[in-house]
Every structure is written in structure tokens, then in C-alpha cells.
Short mmCIF file of C-alpha atoms in Angstrom, two decimals:
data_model
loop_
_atom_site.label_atom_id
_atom_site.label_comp_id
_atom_site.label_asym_id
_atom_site.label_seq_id
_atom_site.Cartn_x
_atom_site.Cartn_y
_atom_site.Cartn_z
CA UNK A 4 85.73 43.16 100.54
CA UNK A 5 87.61 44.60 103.54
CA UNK A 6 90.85 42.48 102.31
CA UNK A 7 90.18 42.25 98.62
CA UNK A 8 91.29 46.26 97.68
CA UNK A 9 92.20 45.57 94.20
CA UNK A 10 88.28 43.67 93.49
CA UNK A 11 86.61 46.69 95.57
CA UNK A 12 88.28 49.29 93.02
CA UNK A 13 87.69 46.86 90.02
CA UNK A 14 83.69 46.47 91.37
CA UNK A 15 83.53 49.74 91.69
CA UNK A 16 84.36 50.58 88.52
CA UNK A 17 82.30 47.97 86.97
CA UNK A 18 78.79 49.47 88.38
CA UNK A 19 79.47 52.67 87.28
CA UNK A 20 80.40 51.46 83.77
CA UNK A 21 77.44 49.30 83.76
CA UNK A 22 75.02 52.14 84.82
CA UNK A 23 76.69 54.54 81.77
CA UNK A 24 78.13 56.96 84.84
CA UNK A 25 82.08 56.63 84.53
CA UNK A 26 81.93 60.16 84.50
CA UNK A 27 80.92 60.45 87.90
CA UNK A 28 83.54 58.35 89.32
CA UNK A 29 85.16 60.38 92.22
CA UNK A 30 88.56 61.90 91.85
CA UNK A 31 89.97 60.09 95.01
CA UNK A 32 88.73 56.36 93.41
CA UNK A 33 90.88 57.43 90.17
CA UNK A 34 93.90 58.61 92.18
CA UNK A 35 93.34 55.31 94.21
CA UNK A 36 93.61 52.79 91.04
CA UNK A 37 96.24 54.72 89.54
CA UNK A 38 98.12 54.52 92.93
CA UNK A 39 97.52 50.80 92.76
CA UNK A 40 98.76 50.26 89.42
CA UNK A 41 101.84 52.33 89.22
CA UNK A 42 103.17 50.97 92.81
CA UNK A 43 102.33 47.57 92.26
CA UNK A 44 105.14 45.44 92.55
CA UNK A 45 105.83 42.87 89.44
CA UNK A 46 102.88 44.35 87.19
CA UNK A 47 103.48 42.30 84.21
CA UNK A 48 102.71 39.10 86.40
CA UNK A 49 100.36 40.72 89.07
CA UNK A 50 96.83 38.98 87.28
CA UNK A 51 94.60 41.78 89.62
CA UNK A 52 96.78 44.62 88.46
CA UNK A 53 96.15 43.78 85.17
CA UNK A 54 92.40 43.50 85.01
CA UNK A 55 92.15 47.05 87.29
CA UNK A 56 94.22 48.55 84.24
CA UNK A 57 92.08 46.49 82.17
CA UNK A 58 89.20 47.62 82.96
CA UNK A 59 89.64 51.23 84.04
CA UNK A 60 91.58 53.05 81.10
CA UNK A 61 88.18 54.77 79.54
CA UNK A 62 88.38 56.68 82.90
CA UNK A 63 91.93 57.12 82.90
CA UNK A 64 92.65 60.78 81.38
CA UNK A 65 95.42 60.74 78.15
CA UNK A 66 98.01 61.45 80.23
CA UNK A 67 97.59 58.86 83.20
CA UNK A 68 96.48 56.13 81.06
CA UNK A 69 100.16 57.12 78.45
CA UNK A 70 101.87 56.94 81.57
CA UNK A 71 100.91 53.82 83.05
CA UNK A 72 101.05 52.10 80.26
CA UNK A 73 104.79 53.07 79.48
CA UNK A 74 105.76 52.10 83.22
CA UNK A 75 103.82 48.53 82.24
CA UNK A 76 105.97 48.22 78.75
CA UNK A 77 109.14 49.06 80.31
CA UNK A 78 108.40 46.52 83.35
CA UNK A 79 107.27 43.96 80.59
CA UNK A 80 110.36 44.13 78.40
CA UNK A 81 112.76 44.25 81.37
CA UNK A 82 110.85 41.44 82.79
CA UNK A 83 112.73 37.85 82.02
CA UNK A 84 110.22 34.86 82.41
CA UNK A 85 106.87 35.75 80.60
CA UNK A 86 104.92 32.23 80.48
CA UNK A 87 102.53 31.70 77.50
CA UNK A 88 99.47 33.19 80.25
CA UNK A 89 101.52 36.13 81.35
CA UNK A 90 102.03 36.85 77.51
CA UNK A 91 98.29 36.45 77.07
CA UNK A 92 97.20 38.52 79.72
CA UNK A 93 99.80 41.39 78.52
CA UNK A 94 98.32 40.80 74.83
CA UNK A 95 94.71 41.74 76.18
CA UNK A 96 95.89 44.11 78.31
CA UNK A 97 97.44 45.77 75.33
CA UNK A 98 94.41 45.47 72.88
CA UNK A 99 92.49 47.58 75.50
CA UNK A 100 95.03 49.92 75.51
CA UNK A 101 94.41 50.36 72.17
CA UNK A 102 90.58 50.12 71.45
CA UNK A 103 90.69 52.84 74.13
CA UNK A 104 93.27 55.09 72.36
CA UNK A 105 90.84 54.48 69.37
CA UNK A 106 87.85 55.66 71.35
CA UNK A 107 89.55 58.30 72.63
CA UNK A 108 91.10 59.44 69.23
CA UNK A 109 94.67 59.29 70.82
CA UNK A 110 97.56 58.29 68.80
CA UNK A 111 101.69 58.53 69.04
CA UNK A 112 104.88 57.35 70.05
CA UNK A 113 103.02 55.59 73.04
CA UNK A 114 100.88 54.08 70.84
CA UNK A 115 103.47 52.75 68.26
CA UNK A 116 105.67 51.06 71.15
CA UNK A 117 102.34 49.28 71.99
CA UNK A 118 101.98 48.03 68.44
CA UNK A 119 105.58 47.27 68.33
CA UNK A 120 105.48 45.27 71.74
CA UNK A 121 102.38 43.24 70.76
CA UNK A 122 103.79 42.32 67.43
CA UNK A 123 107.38 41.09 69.03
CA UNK A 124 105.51 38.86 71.28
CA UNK A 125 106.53 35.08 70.10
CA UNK A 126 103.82 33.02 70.42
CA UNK A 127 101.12 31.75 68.04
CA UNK A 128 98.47 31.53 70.51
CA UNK A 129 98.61 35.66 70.09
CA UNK A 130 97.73 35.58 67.12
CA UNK A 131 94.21 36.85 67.13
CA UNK A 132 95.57 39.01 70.06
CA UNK A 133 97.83 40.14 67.21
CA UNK A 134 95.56 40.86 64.74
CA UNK A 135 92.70 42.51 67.07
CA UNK A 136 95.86 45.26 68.25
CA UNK A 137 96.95 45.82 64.15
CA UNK A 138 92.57 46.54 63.78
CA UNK A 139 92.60 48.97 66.24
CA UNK A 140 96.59 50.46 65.05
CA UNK A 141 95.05 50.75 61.46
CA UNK A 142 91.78 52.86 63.01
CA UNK A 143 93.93 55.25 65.17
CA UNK A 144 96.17 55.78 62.61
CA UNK A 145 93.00 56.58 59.80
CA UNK A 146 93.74 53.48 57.52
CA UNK A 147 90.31 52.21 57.58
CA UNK A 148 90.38 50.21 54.07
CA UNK A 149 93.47 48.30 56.35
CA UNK A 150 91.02 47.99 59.09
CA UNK A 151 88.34 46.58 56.78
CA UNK A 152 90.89 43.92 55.36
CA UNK A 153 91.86 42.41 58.60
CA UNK A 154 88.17 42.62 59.69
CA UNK A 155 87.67 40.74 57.18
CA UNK A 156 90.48 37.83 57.52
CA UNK A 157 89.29 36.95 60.66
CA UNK A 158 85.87 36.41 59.41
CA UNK A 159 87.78 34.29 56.54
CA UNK A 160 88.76 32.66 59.45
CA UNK A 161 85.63 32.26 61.25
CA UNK A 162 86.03 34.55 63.99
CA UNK A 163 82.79 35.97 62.98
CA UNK A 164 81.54 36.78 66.79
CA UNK A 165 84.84 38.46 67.39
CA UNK A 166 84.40 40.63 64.03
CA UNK A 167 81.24 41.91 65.47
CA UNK A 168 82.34 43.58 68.19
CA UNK A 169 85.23 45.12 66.32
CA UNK A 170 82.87 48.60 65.86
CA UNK A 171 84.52 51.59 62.80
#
């Protein structure tokens, strides 16, 4: 993986999720993926970017993760081709954002642009992407009956696998 930096970090990540040891994770790794991510050229379009960021905000602390993900909505909105699979990948992106916000019972202004850039995003093809972000928005923000509702129009809609993993 001598070439492949951005799969290395994203690997190594990855184990110690899967063996329940994020905390462990050395200091230098997390200063190495934030590094990555913030100086990354084009991050909005930059696929490997996007799954390190992905997949590493539960070890991010508040602060980094708030401030990476501001630097990725201001790139995003000043950004002026976004295909239907850039605007995917930035819809995931975003949902992790906030499931992890939820886990990690943050909530403000960072969060509320996130909502806000989700929902401006102009394609139907999001919207499950849509609805999975306004789930998570309603359980940061303590509206769990509003949680419950959508929860419950996707499995109207019979997204029932997907409402199973959407843990209150």
C-alpha cells in the first residue's frame, strides 16, 4: 500500500473499528487523516477523500470533525459542476456527519447548515438520502415523535432494512 496513502489510513481505521479499539488509534494517524482531508485538493469530487471522512468522523474530536466539515460545505457550495454521483456521495457523506453528531450528542449552527445543504440538493435520487439526514436532524435536535414519523414513512415505503438500522 506503499502508493495507496489514502486506503492505508482508511484500512487502518477500519481494523480498529472492527476490533471495537478506535480509541486507541494513535494521535499521529488522526493528525495524518485530518491533514489529508483538509489539504486535499477538490474535496467535493475527490471519491477517496470522501470515504476517509466517511469513515473516520467517530474518531474525529467535536472540533476537528465541525471544522472539516465546514471547509467540505463551503468547497461544496462554491463548487460549480456537482454530477448526480458527486451529489450522492456528498448526500452520504453528510448523513454520517450527522448520525455521528447524533452519537456524539452534538448539535448547532454546524449542524443546521448540514441539514440546510442536504435539503437544497436538487435531485430525487436523494431522496432517501434526504429523509435518512431529517431522522438523524429530528434526534439531535430531541424531536423523537418527528423521528418516529419519518421512521415510519420509509417503512410505508418499504425501506424496511434501511429502518432497521436507523437505532433511537
Amino acid at each position: 500500500m506503499k502508493d495507496e496513502k489514502i486506503l492505508k489510513l482508511r484500512a487502518i481505521v477500519a481494523t480498529y473499528y472492527l476490533e471495537d479499539k478506535l480509541d486507541y488509534l494513535k494521535d499521529s494517524i488522526k493528525k495524518e487523516i485530518v491533514s489529508e482531508i483538509y489539504n486535499s485538493k477538490n474535496i467535493t469530487k475527490n471519491t477517496p477523500i470522501i470515504q476517509l471522512f466517511s469513515n473516520v468522523m467517530p474518531i474525529l474530536s467535536n472540533d476537528q470533525l465541525n471544522i472539516l466539515i465546514l471547509e467540505f460545505l463551503r468547497r461544496y457550495e462554491n463548487s460549480n459542476k456537482k454530477t448526480e454521483m458527486d451529489r450522492k456521495r456528498i448526500a452520504v457523506l453528510l448523513n454520517n456527519y450527522l448520525v455521528t453528531c447524533y452519537e456524539k450528542g452534538i448539535d448547532g449552527d454546524v449542524v443546521d447548515k448540514t441539514i440546510s445543504c442536504l435539503m437544497n440538493m436538487q435531485d430525487v435520487h436523494l431522496l432517501i438520502y434526504k429523509e435518512v439526514g431529517k431522522f438523524y436532524f429530528e434526534l439531535i435536535k430531541g424531536n423523537k415523535t418527528n423521528a418516529l414519523k419519518i421512521k415510519q414513512e420509509l417503512k410505508n415505503w418499504n425501506y424496511t432494512n434501511l429502518t432497521e438500522k436507523l437505532k433511537i
